[in-house]
Amino acid sequence: MTVLLAIGTQKGLFLATSDDERRTWQVGPAHFSGTAIYTIGVDARGPRPRLLAAVDSSHFGPSVAVSDDLGETWAEPDSAPIALPADAGAAIERVWQIVPGSAAEPGVVYAGSQPSALFRSTDGGRSFQLVRGLWDHPHRPQWGAGFGGQAIHTVLPHPHDPARMVVAMSTGGVYRTADGGATWAPANSGIKAYFLPDPWPEFGQCVHKVARDAGDPERLYAQNHHGVYRSTDGGDRWESIAATLPSDFGFPIVAHPSRPGTIWNFPLIADSRRHPVDLRCRVFRSTDAGEQWEPLEKGLPAEPYYPVVLRDAMCADGSDPAGVYFGTRSGDVFATRDEGESWTPVAAHLPDVLCVRAVTF
Amino acid sequence: MPTVLVPGVLRAESGGAARLEVAAAGQLRAVLDEVGARWPRLARRIRDESGAVRRYVNIYVDGEDCRRLAGLDTPVAAGSEIQVLPSVAGG
């Protein structure tokens, strides 16, 4: 078994591999050196994983490069793979998310962008078309921008029903469709927006990441800009699961690839103090869908630790027991092969880690 | 014919060429449109899909920054040199 860990950073994409049951890692040189990699899509539906890297040049704009040989070679189309149509009156500033569709729709890949827009590809991610139903949503003029910009950063196709999907944006909140993207409705009931005059709005929340439970696709977990929530009804209603966390602020939330109810996150002190709680590099895990959380730090740095883990810089692989990976803004990357009981370093001194994605083959 | 000077960092998109001769003249927009038709990957590094020159790309027409002239409406003569340069930016 080989595990490939793709590490997107502020200045390039690094590919780490492990051939010894995830005990040791070999990290290759930077791909797309100097460009920011905010998201990496890994499409494992075919005979060999396809990597889709969102390559973001501060000078020359965003693009998407595709590799079918695990990063040996990359292909990029002549035309911009993700672009708004002429009548949109805007241009894509950044691609924040690339995810394959469900197994029921091979070749379909979705992308979320800044400004907030959803795109759909039917050719495996070589070219994308705007999902008009969301772009034309009457709420769009009121969606705001956080420090990272206004973006759709989370796309969760339903694993069994291609007509259904959840997206999340900052700011704006959670939206979902049940008709293949033709119409969309906000799904933020119970999620607080403390930074607005009305802290319980229909939309406008600053959700940082949403994950879907492996065993129950109607169960969702959301890490918000203050607030950690669970929905058991596909987003109809959310309830807090932050009671036993040391802080409800943070960016990533990751669900176990196969075991229901197991999730991980990385709490930070607060919006105004974005450091790990107690300055300790700790991942928190719940095995009961957020009722109880426990800190995991064996093998992680013991000295005071300041860097944060960004929204896509934590992921799980598809193994059992699951491997979990995270990278920090100081360029450290860590892995666990026992679901968080102990951690080992994968890499250090990389540029700021923006995203990680793992695939087993 | 106007000539487009391609910076080293973008020459992978122009087949390695440092100088591109284009037939279009009149205005800078027409020159960039021709670049888009003949070297599309180079063109989308220079302008976004709305047609705007990317914020951190500078284009000089005969040594003058087009943003200080008439932008994409800047006149281009048959013998003009259009130099594309990434601006000083980044961290």
Coordinates of C-alpha atoms in Angstrom, one line a residue:
Chain A
M1 CA 0.0 0.0 0.0
T2 CA 1.2 3.5 -0.9
V3 CA -0.2 6.6 0.6
L4 CA 0.3 9.9 -1.3
L5 CA 0.0 13.1 0.7
A6 CA -0.4 16.2 -1.4
I7 CA 0.6 19.3 0.5
G8 CA -0.4 22.6 -1.0
T9 CA 1.5 25.6 0.3
Q10 CA 1.8 29.3 -0.3
K11 CA 4.7 28.7 -2.6
G12 CA 4.2 25.4 -4.3
L13 CA 2.9 21.8 -4.1
F14 CA 4.8 19.1 -2.4
L15 CA 4.0 15.4 -2.8
A16 CA 4.9 13.1 0.1
T17 CA 4.7 9.3 -0.2
S18 CA 4.9 6.4 2.3
D19 CA 5.4 2.8 1.3
D20 CA 5.8 1.4 4.8
E21 CA 2.3 1.6 6.3
R22 CA 2.7 5.3 6.8
R23 CA 5.7 5.0 9.2
T24 CA 8.1 7.2 7.2
W25 CA 7.6 9.7 4.4
Q26 CA 9.6 10.9 1.4
V27 CA 8.9 14.5 0.4
G28 CA 9.6 15.5 -3.2
P29 CA 10.6 18.9 -4.5
A30 CA 8.1 21.7 -5.1
H31 CA 5.8 21.6 -8.1
F32 CA 4.6 24.9 -9.3
S33 CA 7.2 26.6 -7.2
G34 CA 6.3 30.1 -6.2
T35 CA 2.6 29.7 -6.7
A36 CA -0.1 29.2 -4.0
I37 CA -2.0 25.9 -4.0
Y38 CA -5.2 26.6 -2.1
T39 CA -6.8 23.3 -2.9
I40 CA -6.0 19.9 -4.4
G41 CA -8.6 17.6 -5.7
V42 CA -7.9 13.9 -5.6
D43 CA -10.2 11.8 -7.8
A44 CA -9.8 8.2 -6.8
R45 CA -12.7 6.9 -8.8
G46 CA -10.6 5.7 -11.7
P47 CA -7.9 3.0 -12.0
R48 CA -5.3 5.5 -10.8
P49 CA -5.8 8.6 -8.7
R50 CA -6.1 11.9 -10.6
L51 CA -4.6 15.0 -9.0
L52 CA -6.2 18.4 -9.7
A53 CA -4.1 21.2 -8.4
A54 CA -5.5 24.8 -8.2
V55 CA -2.4 26.8 -9.1
D56 CA -2.7 30.4 -8.1
S57 CA -0.1 32.9 -9.3
S58 CA -0.2 36.2 -7.6
H59 CA 0.8 37.7 -10.9
F60 CA -0.8 35.6 -13.5
G61 CA -4.0 34.4 -12.0
P62 CA -5.6 31.1 -11.2
S63 CA -5.6 27.9 -13.1
V64 CA -6.1 24.1 -12.7
A65 CA -3.4 21.6 -13.6
V66 CA -4.2 17.9 -13.9
S67 CA -2.0 14.9 -13.4
D68 CA -2.8 11.3 -14.1
D69 CA 0.7 10.0 -13.1
L70 CA 0.8 11.1 -9.5
G71 CA 2.5 14.3 -10.3
E72 CA 5.2 13.2 -12.8
T73 CA 3.6 15.3 -15.4
W74 CA 0.9 18.0 -15.4
A75 CA -1.5 19.1 -18.1
E76 CA -3.2 22.5 -18.3
P77 CA -5.7 23.5 -21.0
D78 CA -5.2 26.5 -23.3
S79 CA -8.4 28.1 -22.2
A80 CA -8.9 29.0 -18.5
P81 CA -10.4 25.9 -17.0
I82 CA -12.5 27.9 -14.5
A83 CA -13.8 31.2 -15.7
L84 CA -16.9 33.3 -15.3
P85 CA -19.0 33.9 -18.4
A86 CA -18.8 37.3 -20.1
D87 CA -22.1 38.5 -18.6
A88 CA -21.1 37.8 -15.0
G89 CA -19.3 41.1 -14.8
A90 CA -16.5 39.6 -12.7
A91 CA -13.4 37.4 -12.9
I92 CA -12.2 34.4 -10.9
E93 CA -9.7 35.5 -8.3
R94 CA -8.9 32.2 -6.7
V95 CA -10.0 28.5 -6.7
W96 CA -10.7 27.4 -3.2
Q97 CA -12.0 23.9 -3.6
I98 CA -11.9 21.0 -6.1
V99 CA -13.8 17.8 -5.3
P100 CA -14.9 14.9 -7.4
G101 CA -18.6 14.1 -7.7
S102 CA -20.1 11.0 -6.3
A103 CA -19.5 7.5 -7.7
A104 CA -22.8 7.8 -9.5
E105 CA -21.5 10.5 -11.8
P106 CA -18.1 9.6 -13.1
G107 CA -16.2 12.4 -14.7
V108 CA -18.0 15.0 -12.7
V109 CA -15.8 17.3 -10.7
Y110 CA -16.9 20.4 -8.7
A111 CA -15.0 23.6 -7.9
G112 CA -15.7 26.5 -5.6
S113 CA -14.2 29.8 -6.2
Q114 CA -13.6 33.4 -5.1
P115 CA -15.8 35.3 -5.7
S116 CA -18.4 32.8 -4.4
A117 CA -19.3 30.6 -7.4
L118 CA -19.7 26.9 -8.0
F119 CA -18.5 25.2 -11.1
R120 CA -19.2 21.8 -12.5
S121 CA -17.0 19.8 -14.9
T122 CA -18.1 16.7 -16.8
D123 CA -14.7 15.9 -18.3
G124 CA -12.8 15.0 -15.2
G125 CA -11.8 18.5 -14.3
R126 CA -10.3 19.8 -17.6
S127 CA -13.0 22.4 -18.1
F128 CA -15.7 23.7 -15.8
Q129 CA -19.0 25.4 -16.3
L130 CA -20.7 27.9 -13.9
V131 CA -23.6 26.5 -11.9
R132 CA -26.0 29.3 -12.7
G133 CA -28.6 28.5 -10.1
L134 CA -26.2 29.5 -7.3
W135 CA -24.5 32.4 -9.1
D136 CA -27.9 34.0 -9.8
H137 CA -29.2 33.5 -6.3
P138 CA -30.9 36.6 -5.0
H139 CA -28.8 36.5 -1.8
R140 CA -25.5 36.9 -3.7
P141 CA -25.3 40.7 -3.5
Q142 CA -25.4 40.3 0.3
W143 CA -22.7 37.7 0.6
G144 CA -19.8 39.3 2.3
A145 CA -16.0 38.8 2.3
G146 CA -13.9 37.8 5.2
F147 CA -10.2 38.4 5.4
G148 CA -9.6 35.5 3.0
G149 CA -12.0 37.0 0.4
Q150 CA -15.5 36.0 -0.5
A151 CA -15.4 32.3 -1.5
I152 CA -17.1 29.0 -1.7
H153 CA -14.5 26.9 0.1
T154 CA -16.5 23.7 0.8
V155 CA -18.3 21.5 -1.7
L156 CA -20.0 18.3 -0.5
P157 CA -21.7 16.3 -3.1
H158 CA -24.2 13.8 -1.7
P159 CA -22.6 10.3 -1.8
H160 CA -25.8 8.6 -3.1
D161 CA -27.9 11.3 -4.8
P162 CA -26.2 13.4 -7.5
A163 CA -29.1 15.9 -7.3
R164 CA -28.2 16.9 -3.8
M165 CA -25.2 18.9 -2.6
V166 CA -24.1 21.2 0.2
V167 CA -21.8 24.1 -0.2
A168 CA -20.4 26.6 2.3
M169 CA -19.0 30.0 1.8
S170 CA -17.4 32.8 3.9
T171 CA -19.3 34.8 4.4
G172 CA -22.7 33.7 3.5
G173 CA -23.0 30.3 5.3
V174 CA -24.3 26.9 4.2
Y175 CA -26.4 26.5 1.1
R176 CA -27.8 23.3 -0.4
T177 CA -29.6 22.1 -3.5
A178 CA -31.9 19.1 -4.0
D179 CA -32.4 19.5 -7.8
G180 CA -28.9 19.2 -9.2
G181 CA -28.0 22.9 -8.7
A182 CA -31.0 24.5 -10.3
T183 CA -32.2 26.1 -7.0
W184 CA -30.4 26.7 -3.7
A185 CA -31.6 27.5 -0.2
P186 CA -29.6 28.6 2.9
A187 CA -29.3 26.0 5.6
N188 CA -28.0 27.9 8.7
S189 CA -30.7 27.5 11.2
G190 CA -29.1 27.4 14.6
I191 CA -25.7 28.7 13.5
K192 CA -24.8 32.0 15.3
A193 CA -23.3 35.0 13.5
Y194 CA -22.2 36.9 16.6
F195 CA -20.6 39.6 14.4
L196 CA -23.9 40.7 12.9
P197 CA -26.6 42.9 14.5
D198 CA -29.0 40.0 14.2
P199 CA -26.9 37.0 15.4
W200 CA -29.3 34.5 14.0
P201 CA -29.7 35.5 10.4
E202 CA -31.1 33.3 7.6
F203 CA -27.7 33.6 5.9
G204 CA -24.5 35.6 6.3
Q205 CA -22.7 33.2 8.7
C206 CA -18.9 32.8 8.5
V207 CA -18.6 29.0 8.2
H208 CA -15.0 27.9 8.0
K209 CA -15.4 24.3 7.0
V210 CA -18.1 21.6 6.8
A211 CA -17.6 17.8 6.8
R212 CA -20.0 15.0 6.1
D213 CA -20.3 12.0 8.3
A214 CA -19.1 8.8 6.7
G215 CA -21.9 6.6 7.9
D216 CA -24.9 9.0 7.7
P217 CA -24.8 11.5 4.9
E218 CA -27.5 13.6 6.6
R219 CA -25.1 14.2 9.5
L220 CA -22.9 17.2 8.9
Y221 CA -20.3 18.9 11.1
A222 CA -19.4 22.6 10.8
Q223 CA -16.5 24.6 12.2
N224 CA -17.5 28.2 12.2
H225 CA -15.9 31.6 13.0
H226 CA -16.7 30.8 16.6
G227 CA -19.0 27.9 16.9
V228 CA -18.8 24.2 16.2
Y229 CA -22.0 22.6 15.1
R230 CA -23.7 19.3 14.1
S231 CA -26.7 18.7 12.0
T232 CA -28.4 15.4 11.9
D233 CA -31.0 16.3 9.2
G234 CA -28.8 17.4 6.3
G235 CA -28.7 21.0 7.4
D236 CA -32.3 21.7 8.4
R237 CA -31.1 22.5 11.9
W238 CA -27.7 22.8 13.6
E239 CA -26.8 22.4 17.3
S240 CA -23.7 23.3 19.1
I241 CA -21.1 20.5 19.8
A242 CA -18.6 22.9 21.4
A243 CA -19.4 22.3 25.0
T244 CA -16.4 20.1 25.8
L245 CA -14.0 21.8 23.4
P246 CA -11.5 24.3 25.0
S247 CA -12.5 26.8 22.3
D248 CA -15.1 27.0 19.6
F249 CA -12.8 28.9 17.2
G250 CA -10.8 27.2 14.5
F251 CA -10.7 26.5 10.8
P252 CA -10.7 22.8 9.8
I253 CA -13.1 20.0 10.7
V254 CA -12.5 16.5 9.3
A255 CA -14.8 13.4 9.4
H256 CA -13.5 9.8 9.6
P257 CA -13.5 8.2 6.2
S258 CA -15.6 5.2 7.3
R259 CA -16.5 5.3 11.0
P260 CA -19.6 7.3 11.9
G261 CA -19.3 9.9 14.6
T262 CA -15.5 10.3 14.6
I263 CA -14.3 13.8 13.8
W264 CA -11.1 15.9 14.3
N265 CA -10.5 19.6 14.6
F266 CA -7.8 22.1 15.8
P267 CA -9.1 24.7 18.2
L268 CA -7.6 28.2 18.4
I269 CA -7.9 30.5 21.3
A270 CA -10.2 33.1 19.7
D271 CA -10.8 35.2 16.6
S272 CA -8.8 37.9 18.3
R273 CA -6.0 35.5 19.3
R274 CA -5.4 33.0 16.5
H275 CA -3.0 30.6 18.3
P276 CA -3.5 27.1 19.4
V277 CA -5.3 26.9 22.8
D278 CA -2.7 27.1 25.6
L279 CA -0.1 27.4 22.8
R280 CA -0.1 23.7 22.6
C281 CA -0.1 21.9 19.3
R282 CA -3.1 19.6 19.8
V283 CA -5.7 18.0 17.6
F284 CA -9.0 17.3 19.2
R285 CA -11.1 14.2 18.4
S286 CA -14.6 13.2 19.2
T287 CA -15.8 9.6 18.6
D288 CA -19.4 10.4 19.5
A289 CA -20.3 13.0 17.0
G290 CA -19.1 15.9 19.1
E291 CA -20.6 15.2 22.5
Q292 CA -17.1 14.6 24.1
W293 CA -13.8 15.8 22.7
E294 CA -10.3 14.7 23.8
P295 CA -6.9 16.3 23.1
L296 CA -4.3 14.4 21.1
E297 CA -0.7 15.5 21.3
K298 CA 1.6 12.5 21.6
G299 CA 4.5 13.1 19.2
L300 CA 3.5 16.7 18.5
P301 CA 5.8 19.6 19.5
A302 CA 5.9 20.1 23.2
E303 CA 7.2 23.6 23.2
P304 CA 4.9 26.6 22.9
Y305 CA 3.3 26.5 19.4
Y306 CA 1.9 29.5 17.7
P307 CA 0.9 28.6 14.0
V308 CA -2.6 27.9 13.0
V309 CA -4.0 25.1 10.8
L310 CA -6.1 26.5 8.0
R311 CA -9.4 25.2 6.8
D312 CA -8.2 22.7 4.3
A313 CA -4.9 21.9 5.9
M314 CA -6.3 18.8 7.7
C315 CA -7.5 15.7 6.1
A316 CA -8.0 11.9 6.5
D317 CA -7.0 9.1 4.2
G318 CA -9.2 6.2 3.3
S319 CA -7.4 3.6 5.4
D320 CA -8.6 1.7 8.5
P321 CA -7.4 2.7 11.0
A322 CA -7.6 6.1 9.4
G323 CA -4.5 8.3 8.8
V324 CA -5.0 11.9 9.7
Y325 CA -2.7 14.7 8.4
F326 CA -2.4 18.4 9.1
G327 CA -0.1 21.2 8.1
T328 CA 0.5 24.6 9.8
R329 CA 1.4 28.1 8.7
S330 CA 4.9 27.5 9.8
G331 CA 5.4 24.7 7.3
D332 CA 5.2 21.8 9.6
V333 CA 3.2 18.7 8.5
F334 CA 2.3 15.9 10.8
A335 CA 0.6 12.5 10.4
T336 CA -1.0 9.9 12.5
R337 CA -1.6 6.3 11.5
D338 CA -3.7 5.4 14.5
E339 CA -6.4 8.1 14.3
G340 CA -4.6 10.6 16.5
E341 CA -3.2 8.5 19.3
S342 CA 0.4 9.3 18.2
W343 CA 1.8 11.7 15.6
T344 CA 5.0 11.8 13.5
P345 CA 6.4 14.6 11.4
V346 CA 6.1 14.3 7.6
A347 CA 7.8 17.6 6.7
A348 CA 9.1 20.8 8.3
H349 CA 10.2 24.2 7.1
L350 CA 7.9 24.2 4.1
P351 CA 6.1 27.4 3.1
D352 CA 2.8 28.1 4.9
V353 CA 0.6 25.0 4.4
L354 CA -2.7 25.9 2.8
C355 CA -4.2 22.4 2.2
V356 CA -3.4 18.7 2.5
R357 CA -5.1 15.7 0.7
A358 CA -4.2 12.1 1.1
V359 CA -5.0 9.1 -1.1
T360 CA -4.2 5.4 -0.7
F361 CA -3.6 3.2 -3.7
Chain B
M1 CA 4.3 44.9 -37.3
P2 CA 4.0 45.5 -33.5
T3 CA 6.2 43.2 -31.4
V4 CA 5.2 41.8 -28.1
L5 CA 8.1 41.1 -25.7
V6 CA 7.5 38.1 -23.5
P7 CA 9.1 37.9 -20.0
G8 CA 11.2 34.9 -19.3
V9 CA 8.7 33.6 -16.7
L10 CA 6.0 33.4 -19.4
R11 CA 7.9 32.0 -22.3
A12 CA 6.7 28.5 -21.7
E13 CA 3.4 29.8 -22.9
S14 CA 4.8 31.3 -26.1
G15 CA 6.8 28.3 -27.2
G16 CA 9.9 29.7 -25.8
A17 CA 9.8 32.8 -27.9
A18 CA 10.9 36.1 -26.4
R19 CA 9.5 38.2 -29.2
L20 CA 6.1 37.8 -30.9
E21 CA 5.2 39.6 -34.0
V22 CA 1.5 40.4 -34.4
A23 CA -0.5 41.7 -37.3
A24 CA -2.9 43.7 -35.2
A25 CA -2.3 47.4 -34.6
G26 CA -4.4 50.4 -33.8
Q27 CA -5.0 49.8 -30.1
L28 CA -3.4 47.7 -27.4
R29 CA -6.7 45.7 -27.0
A30 CA -6.4 44.4 -30.5
V31 CA -2.8 43.3 -30.0
L32 CA -3.8 41.4 -26.8
D33 CA -6.8 39.9 -28.6
E34 CA -4.5 38.5 -31.3
V35 CA -2.2 37.2 -28.6
G36 CA -5.3 35.5 -27.1
A37 CA -6.2 33.9 -30.4
R38 CA -2.6 32.6 -31.2
W39 CA -1.2 32.0 -27.7
P40 CA -4.2 31.5 -25.5
R41 CA -2.4 30.3 -22.4
L42 CA 0.0 33.3 -22.6
A43 CA -3.0 35.6 -22.9
R44 CA -4.9 34.4 -19.9
R45 CA -1.8 35.0 -17.8
I46 CA -1.9 38.6 -18.8
R47 CA -5.7 39.3 -18.7
D48 CA -8.5 37.8 -16.8
E49 CA -11.6 36.5 -18.4
S50 CA -13.3 39.9 -18.2
G51 CA -10.5 41.2 -20.4
A52 CA -8.9 43.3 -17.7
V53 CA -5.1 43.3 -17.4
R54 CA -4.2 41.4 -14.3
R55 CA -3.4 43.7 -11.3
Y56 CA 0.2 42.6 -11.0
V57 CA 1.0 42.5 -14.7
N58 CA 2.4 45.7 -16.3
I59 CA 2.3 46.4 -20.1
Y60 CA 4.5 49.0 -21.6
V61 CA 3.9 50.4 -25.0
D62 CA 7.0 51.9 -26.4
G63 CA 8.4 52.2 -22.9
E64 CA 5.3 53.8 -21.3
D65 CA 3.1 52.0 -18.8
C66 CA -0.3 51.6 -20.5
R67 CA -2.1 52.4 -17.3
R68 CA -0.6 55.9 -17.5
L69 CA -1.7 56.1 -21.1
A70 CA -5.1 55.0 -22.2
G71 CA -5.1 51.5 -20.8
L72 CA -6.3 49.0 -23.4
D73 CA -7.2 51.8 -25.7
T74 CA -3.6 52.9 -25.9
P75 CA -2.6 53.5 -29.5
V76 CA -0.2 51.0 -31.0
A77 CA 1.8 51.8 -34.1
A78 CA 3.0 49.3 -36.7
G79 CA 6.5 49.4 -35.3
S80 CA 5.6 49.6 -31.6
E81 CA 7.1 47.4 -28.9
I82 CA 4.7 46.0 -26.3
Q83 CA 6.6 44.8 -23.3
V84 CA 4.9 42.6 -20.7
L85 CA 6.5 42.5 -17.3
P86 CA 5.4 41.1 -13.9
S87 CA 5.2 43.9 -11.4
V88 CA 7.1 44.1 -8.2
A89 CA 4.8 42.1 -5.9
G90 CA 4.7 39.1 -3.7
G91 CA 5.9 38.1 -0.3

